[in-house]
């Protein structure tokens, strides 16, 4: 029998506990669903706003991003935690739509609450596997950017295959990014930063925006997150990587 949380949604009109179905995707997943307590405010936001600003990644249909965001250029953010940084970026740039993906129910509710409180209508929250979203539900060349901030580093060597930034992921991401769109990664785990730089540099569809071929300074638009601050307090070094999707040779 599947675990109870997979079959009985805690919010019947909110995010599904397993939107694509366990049978839909059998690859090694780069994320782990985190089940933690949803506060009253987060739960109320899920009940009230999910039907308007939320969507489940079920893999069954292609999303009309122009309709969903009213014609705004759209940046996909994979993994937003509790959503504070996402909300700050949305408030600072209302002319860009942010499609924010995560599987953490409290974070989904928190981001919805923050967006409502700040009057930010340029945020949509997607629940489920970002790979299914990219592969099955987004049109080619439809994204103006892709953000992957502080993904799970999977530090043990036997788990490195679970890291998101791999050649296969870049192959898929490249098909969904418009020419010139920027893939922006950030991590405070040095070995993962080195791997990111290596695989991005080697990929033929991406070009480093830094002339020296190295890491980028933290852009002003990326807020300093609580998680990042904790890492800095521990002496971790944060690395940003900004790689642009190359244009077609005849463009």
mmCIF file of C-alpha atoms in Angstrom:
data_model
loop_
_atom_site.group_PDB
_atom_site.id
_atom_site.type_symbol
_atom_site.label_atom_id
_atom_site.label_comp_id
_atom_site.label_asym_id
_atom_site.label_seq_id
_atom_site.Cartn_x
_atom_site.Cartn_y
_atom_site.Cartn_z
ATOM 1 C CA UNK A 1 0.000 0.000 0.000
ATOM 2 C CA UNK A 2 1.289 3.514 -0.763
ATOM 3 C CA UNK A 3 1.945 5.814 2.198
ATOM 4 C CA UNK A 4 -1.189 7.569 3.451
ATOM 5 C CA UNK A 5 0.163 11.029 2.527
ATOM 6 C CA UNK A 6 0.333 9.951 -1.129
ATOM 7 C CA UNK A 7 -3.330 8.996 -1.290
ATOM 8 C CA UNK A 8 -5.112 11.454 0.998
ATOM 9 C CA UNK A 9 -4.444 15.125 0.225
ATOM 10 C CA UNK A 10 -4.335 17.345 3.272
ATOM 11 C CA UNK A 11 -5.790 20.184 1.187
ATOM 12 C CA UNK A 12 -8.460 18.754 -1.167
ATOM 13 C CA UNK A 13 -8.501 21.919 -3.291
ATOM 14 C CA UNK A 14 -4.736 22.468 -3.029
ATOM 15 C CA UNK A 15 -1.564 20.766 -4.290
ATOM 16 C CA UNK A 16 -1.848 17.064 -5.013
ATOM 17 C CA UNK A 17 0.358 14.734 -2.922
ATOM 18 C CA UNK A 18 1.536 12.932 -6.092
ATOM 19 C CA UNK A 19 0.405 14.912 -9.148
ATOM 20 C CA UNK A 20 2.065 12.872 -11.901
ATOM 21 C CA UNK A 21 1.392 9.492 -10.295
ATOM 22 C CA UNK A 22 4.154 7.222 -9.063
ATOM 23 C CA UNK A 23 3.936 5.198 -12.256
ATOM 24 C CA UNK A 24 4.658 8.204 -14.492
ATOM 25 C CA UNK A 25 8.319 8.686 -13.662
ATOM 26 C CA UNK A 26 10.754 5.918 -12.778
ATOM 27 C CA UNK A 27 14.083 7.719 -13.090
ATOM 28 C CA UNK A 28 16.232 8.529 -10.071
ATOM 29 C CA UNK A 29 14.739 11.699 -8.655
ATOM 30 C CA UNK A 30 16.913 14.649 -7.697
ATOM 31 C CA UNK A 31 14.606 15.728 -4.870
ATOM 32 C CA UNK A 32 12.960 14.294 -1.772
ATOM 33 C CA UNK A 33 9.434 15.346 -0.749
ATOM 34 C CA UNK A 34 9.592 16.999 2.660
ATOM 35 C CA UNK A 35 6.590 16.597 4.882
ATOM 36 C CA UNK A 36 6.535 19.102 7.717
ATOM 37 C CA UNK A 37 3.925 21.014 9.606
ATOM 38 C CA UNK A 38 1.855 23.519 7.654
ATOM 39 C CA UNK A 39 0.988 26.601 9.700
ATOM 40 C CA UNK A 40 -2.517 27.971 9.833
ATOM 41 C CA UNK A 41 -1.564 30.903 7.595
ATOM 42 C CA UNK A 42 0.100 28.661 5.033
ATOM 43 C CA UNK A 43 -2.855 26.303 5.004
ATOM 44 C CA UNK A 44 -5.319 29.146 4.541
ATOM 45 C CA UNK A 45 -3.246 30.490 1.636
ATOM 46 C CA UNK A 46 -3.252 27.065 -0.027
ATOM 47 C CA UNK A 47 -7.020 26.739 0.340
ATOM 48 C CA UNK A 48 -7.720 30.269 -0.838
ATOM 49 C CA UNK A 49 -5.155 30.792 -3.601
ATOM 50 C CA UNK A 50 -4.149 27.443 -5.059
ATOM 51 C CA UNK A 51 -7.003 27.408 -7.547
ATOM 52 C CA UNK A 52 -5.847 30.769 -8.943
ATOM 53 C CA UNK A 53 -2.058 30.778 -8.607
ATOM 54 C CA UNK A 54 -1.168 27.104 -8.202
ATOM 55 C CA UNK A 55 -0.838 24.187 -10.590
ATOM 56 C CA UNK A 56 0.006 20.512 -10.310
ATOM 57 C CA UNK A 57 2.689 19.011 -12.527
ATOM 58 C CA UNK A 58 0.727 16.054 -13.881
ATOM 59 C CA UNK A 59 2.435 15.771 -17.268
ATOM 60 C CA UNK A 60 -0.891 15.633 -19.082
ATOM 61 C CA UNK A 61 -0.990 18.946 -20.961
ATOM 62 C CA UNK A 62 1.191 21.763 -22.269
ATOM 63 C CA UNK A 63 0.922 25.011 -20.319
ATOM 64 C CA UNK A 64 0.014 28.181 -22.179
ATOM 65 C CA UNK A 65 2.523 30.488 -20.462
ATOM 66 C CA UNK A 66 1.299 33.559 -22.318
ATOM 67 C CA UNK A 67 -2.190 33.059 -20.964
ATOM 68 C CA UNK A 68 -0.984 32.040 -17.500
ATOM 69 C CA UNK A 69 1.152 35.171 -17.083
ATOM 70 C CA UNK A 70 -0.703 37.643 -19.257
ATOM 71 C CA UNK A 71 2.051 37.864 -21.869
ATOM 72 C CA UNK A 72 4.974 38.444 -19.468
ATOM 73 C CA UNK A 73 8.316 36.785 -20.188
ATOM 74 C CA UNK A 74 8.601 33.808 -17.842
ATOM 75 C CA UNK A 75 11.501 32.593 -15.715
ATOM 76 C CA UNK A 76 11.348 29.116 -14.206
ATOM 77 C CA UNK A 77 12.694 28.720 -10.670
ATOM 78 C CA UNK A 78 13.378 25.164 -9.514
ATOM 79 C CA UNK A 79 13.317 24.776 -5.746
ATOM 80 C CA UNK A 80 12.286 27.882 -3.809
ATOM 81 C CA UNK A 81 12.292 26.693 -0.197
ATOM 82 C CA UNK A 82 10.018 28.936 1.835
ATOM 83 C CA UNK A 83 9.700 31.429 -1.023
ATOM 84 C CA UNK A 84 11.133 34.567 0.577
ATOM 85 C CA UNK A 85 13.732 35.162 -2.150
ATOM 86 C CA UNK A 86 11.216 34.365 -4.898
ATOM 87 C CA UNK A 87 8.786 36.914 -3.478
ATOM 88 C CA UNK A 88 11.505 39.562 -3.278
ATOM 89 C CA UNK A 89 12.525 38.988 -6.907
ATOM 90 C CA UNK A 90 8.900 39.080 -8.051
ATOM 91 C CA UNK A 91 8.300 42.355 -6.228
ATOM 92 C CA UNK A 92 11.461 43.929 -7.652
ATOM 93 C CA UNK A 93 10.655 42.874 -11.239
ATOM 94 C CA UNK A 94 6.885 42.898 -11.861
ATOM 95 C CA UNK A 95 7.478 42.794 -15.629
ATOM 96 C CA UNK A 96 8.760 39.204 -15.376
ATOM 97 C CA UNK A 97 6.648 36.187 -14.537
ATOM 98 C CA UNK A 98 8.107 33.617 -12.154
ATOM 99 C CA UNK A 99 6.974 30.005 -12.380
ATOM 100 C CA UNK A 100 8.269 28.613 -9.078
ATOM 101 C CA UNK A 101 8.475 24.826 -8.616
ATOM 102 C CA UNK A 102 8.830 22.898 -5.382
ATOM 103 C CA UNK A 103 7.399 19.881 -3.564
ATOM 104 C CA UNK A 104 7.458 21.386 -0.064
ATOM 105 C CA UNK A 105 3.887 22.074 1.008
ATOM 106 C CA UNK A 106 4.667 24.648 3.740
ATOM 107 C CA UNK A 107 6.872 26.544 1.290
ATOM 108 C CA UNK A 108 4.143 26.516 -1.340
ATOM 109 C CA UNK A 109 1.684 27.981 1.129
ATOM 110 C CA UNK A 110 4.198 30.522 2.381
ATOM 111 C CA UNK A 111 5.031 31.782 -1.111
ATOM 112 C CA UNK A 112 1.354 32.127 -1.981
ATOM 113 C CA UNK A 113 0.785 34.101 1.211
ATOM 114 C CA UNK A 114 3.774 36.356 0.509
ATOM 115 C CA UNK A 115 2.620 36.989 -3.060
ATOM 116 C CA UNK A 116 -0.877 37.879 -1.923
ATOM 117 C CA UNK A 117 0.390 40.124 0.855
ATOM 118 C CA UNK A 118 2.672 41.983 -1.542
ATOM 119 C CA UNK A 119 0.163 42.199 -4.385
ATOM 120 C CA UNK A 120 2.487 40.232 -6.662
ATOM 121 C CA UNK A 121 0.408 38.759 -9.463
ATOM 122 C CA UNK A 122 3.474 37.682 -11.471
ATOM 123 C CA UNK A 123 4.060 34.508 -9.415
ATOM 124 C CA UNK A 124 2.677 31.029 -10.057
ATOM 125 C CA UNK A 125 3.471 28.050 -7.852
ATOM 126 C CA UNK A 126 3.916 24.615 -9.434
ATOM 127 C CA UNK A 127 3.813 21.415 -7.416
ATOM 128 C CA UNK A 128 5.777 18.352 -8.482
ATOM 129 C CA UNK A 129 8.740 17.194 -10.529
ATOM 130 C CA UNK A 130 10.472 19.945 -12.524
ATOM 131 C CA UNK A 131 11.758 17.401 -15.038
ATOM 132 C CA UNK A 132 8.216 16.399 -15.963
ATOM 133 C CA UNK A 133 7.281 20.076 -16.176
ATOM 134 C CA UNK A 134 10.144 20.822 -18.561
ATOM 135 C CA UNK A 135 9.753 17.713 -20.676
ATOM 136 C CA UNK A 136 5.983 17.373 -20.927
ATOM 137 C CA UNK A 137 4.367 20.705 -20.093
ATOM 138 C CA UNK A 138 6.474 23.585 -21.440
ATOM 139 C CA UNK A 139 6.745 24.517 -25.137
ATOM 140 C CA UNK A 140 10.160 24.729 -26.835
ATOM 141 C CA UNK A 141 12.053 28.007 -26.374
ATOM 142 C CA UNK A 142 9.311 29.320 -24.060
ATOM 143 C CA UNK A 143 11.422 30.379 -21.066
ATOM 144 C CA UNK A 144 13.207 33.697 -20.626
ATOM 145 C CA UNK A 145 15.397 32.240 -17.886
ATOM 146 C CA UNK A 146 15.960 29.355 -15.500
ATOM 147 C CA UNK A 147 17.036 29.661 -11.847
ATOM 148 C CA UNK A 148 18.388 26.854 -9.692
ATOM 149 C CA UNK A 149 19.429 28.251 -6.327
ATOM 150 C CA UNK A 150 21.036 26.035 -3.699
ATOM 151 C CA UNK A 151 19.867 22.658 -4.976
ATOM 152 C CA UNK A 152 20.498 19.605 -2.826
ATOM 153 C CA UNK A 153 24.262 18.937 -3.185
ATOM 154 C CA UNK A 154 23.940 15.201 -2.493
ATOM 155 C CA UNK A 155 27.426 15.235 -0.948
ATOM 156 C CA UNK A 156 27.994 11.474 -0.756
ATOM 157 C CA UNK A 157 29.750 10.109 -3.842
ATOM 158 C CA UNK A 158 27.180 7.355 -4.348
ATOM 159 C CA UNK A 159 24.458 10.017 -4.528
ATOM 160 C CA UNK A 160 26.126 12.331 -7.057
ATOM 161 C CA UNK A 161 23.919 10.827 -9.779
ATOM 162 C CA UNK A 162 20.977 12.537 -8.050
ATOM 163 C CA UNK A 163 22.379 16.018 -8.537
ATOM 164 C CA UNK A 164 20.165 18.094 -10.807
ATOM 165 C CA UNK A 165 22.839 19.858 -12.851
ATOM 166 C CA UNK A 166 23.937 17.037 -15.140
ATOM 167 C CA UNK A 167 24.445 16.875 -18.932
ATOM 168 C CA UNK A 168 21.053 15.193 -19.431
ATOM 169 C CA UNK A 169 19.258 17.965 -17.534
ATOM 170 C CA UNK A 170 21.072 20.611 -19.568
ATOM 171 C CA UNK A 171 20.043 18.862 -22.789
ATOM 172 C CA UNK A 172 16.401 19.204 -21.730
ATOM 173 C CA UNK A 173 16.702 22.719 -20.326
ATOM 174 C CA UNK A 174 18.328 23.969 -23.525
ATOM 175 C CA UNK A 175 15.258 22.985 -25.547
ATOM 176 C CA UNK A 176 12.972 25.059 -23.327
ATOM 177 C CA UNK A 177 15.106 28.190 -23.030
ATOM 178 C CA UNK A 178 14.854 30.896 -25.664
ATOM 179 C CA UNK A 179 18.124 31.936 -27.348
ATOM 180 C CA UNK A 180 19.976 34.282 -25.017
ATOM 181 C CA UNK A 181 18.026 33.177 -21.947
ATOM 182 C CA UNK A 182 20.220 32.703 -18.885
ATOM 183 C CA UNK A 183 20.520 29.637 -16.711
ATOM 184 C CA UNK A 184 21.506 30.932 -13.258
ATOM 185 C CA UNK A 185 22.766 28.472 -10.647
ATOM 186 C CA UNK A 186 24.002 29.174 -7.148
ATOM 187 C CA UNK A 187 25.452 26.837 -4.529
ATOM 188 C CA UNK A 188 27.479 27.006 -1.344
ATOM 189 C CA UNK A 189 28.835 23.463 -1.793
ATOM 190 C CA UNK A 190 32.266 23.818 -3.408
ATOM 191 C CA UNK A 191 32.471 20.366 -5.088
ATOM 192 C CA UNK A 192 29.014 20.858 -6.610
ATOM 193 C CA UNK A 193 29.995 24.315 -7.865
ATOM 194 C CA UNK A 194 33.011 22.761 -9.562
ATOM 195 C CA UNK A 195 30.826 20.105 -11.190
ATOM 196 C CA UNK A 196 28.313 22.723 -12.339
ATOM 197 C CA UNK A 197 31.057 24.804 -13.932
ATOM 198 C CA UNK A 198 32.530 21.741 -15.630
ATOM 199 C CA UNK A 199 29.315 20.398 -17.156
ATOM 200 C CA UNK A 200 28.002 23.825 -18.161
ATOM 201 C CA UNK A 201 31.283 24.794 -19.792
ATOM 202 C CA UNK A 202 31.341 21.522 -21.725
ATOM 203 C CA UNK A 203 27.763 21.780 -22.957
ATOM 204 C CA UNK A 204 27.515 23.027 -26.571
ATOM 205 C CA UNK A 205 24.202 24.851 -26.033
ATOM 206 C CA UNK A 206 25.415 27.122 -23.219
ATOM 207 C CA UNK A 207 27.973 29.916 -23.036
ATOM 208 C CA UNK A 208 29.471 31.389 -19.889
ATOM 209 C CA UNK A 209 28.550 35.055 -19.483
ATOM 210 C CA UNK A 210 31.863 35.651 -17.693
ATOM 211 C CA UNK A 211 34.757 36.520 -19.991
ATOM 212 C CA UNK A 212 37.216 34.630 -17.804
ATOM 213 C CA UNK A 213 35.141 31.445 -18.010
ATOM 214 C CA UNK A 214 34.658 31.258 -14.247
ATOM 215 C CA UNK A 215 32.103 32.021 -11.594
ATOM 216 C CA UNK A 216 30.025 35.215 -11.603
ATOM 217 C CA UNK A 217 29.610 37.788 -8.838
ATOM 218 C CA UNK A 218 26.242 37.486 -7.092
ATOM 219 C CA UNK A 219 23.835 39.531 -9.224
ATOM 220 C CA UNK A 220 22.023 42.303 -7.391
ATOM 221 C CA UNK A 221 18.662 40.781 -8.312
ATOM 222 C CA UNK A 222 19.350 37.553 -6.378
ATOM 223 C CA UNK A 223 18.506 38.231 -2.734
ATOM 224 C CA UNK A 224 20.657 36.944 0.086
ATOM 225 C CA UNK A 225 18.544 34.112 1.471
ATOM 226 C CA UNK A 226 18.303 32.871 5.033
ATOM 227 C CA UNK A 227 19.766 29.536 3.939
ATOM 228 C CA UNK A 228 22.641 31.296 2.202
ATOM 229 C CA UNK A 229 23.318 33.390 5.285
ATOM 230 C CA UNK A 230 23.555 30.254 7.394
ATOM 231 C CA UNK A 231 26.089 28.836 4.960
ATOM 232 C CA UNK A 232 28.146 32.010 5.006
ATOM 233 C CA UNK A 233 28.132 31.927 8.816
ATOM 234 C CA UNK A 234 29.669 28.448 8.581
ATOM 235 C CA UNK A 235 32.423 29.733 6.316
ATOM 236 C CA UNK A 236 30.945 28.383 3.086
ATOM 237 C CA UNK A 237 31.748 30.172 -0.167
ATOM 238 C CA UNK A 238 28.772 30.845 -2.433
ATOM 239 C CA UNK A 239 29.305 30.540 -6.176
ATOM 240 C CA UNK A 240 26.987 31.922 -8.864
ATOM 241 C CA UNK A 241 27.065 30.598 -12.405
ATOM 242 C CA UNK A 242 25.353 32.438 -15.270
ATOM 243 C CA UNK A 243 25.303 30.681 -18.624
ATOM 244 C CA UNK A 244 23.363 31.932 -21.657
ATOM 245 C CA UNK A 245 21.535 29.697 -24.109
ATOM 246 C CA UNK A 246 23.384 29.973 -27.396
ATOM 247 C CA UNK A 247 21.527 31.169 -30.467
ATOM 248 C CA UNK A 248 21.166 28.869 -33.432
ATOM 249 C CA UNK A 249 24.165 29.104 -35.823
ATOM 250 C CA UNK A 250 22.062 30.693 -38.580
ATOM 251 C CA UNK A 251 20.302 33.144 -36.210
#
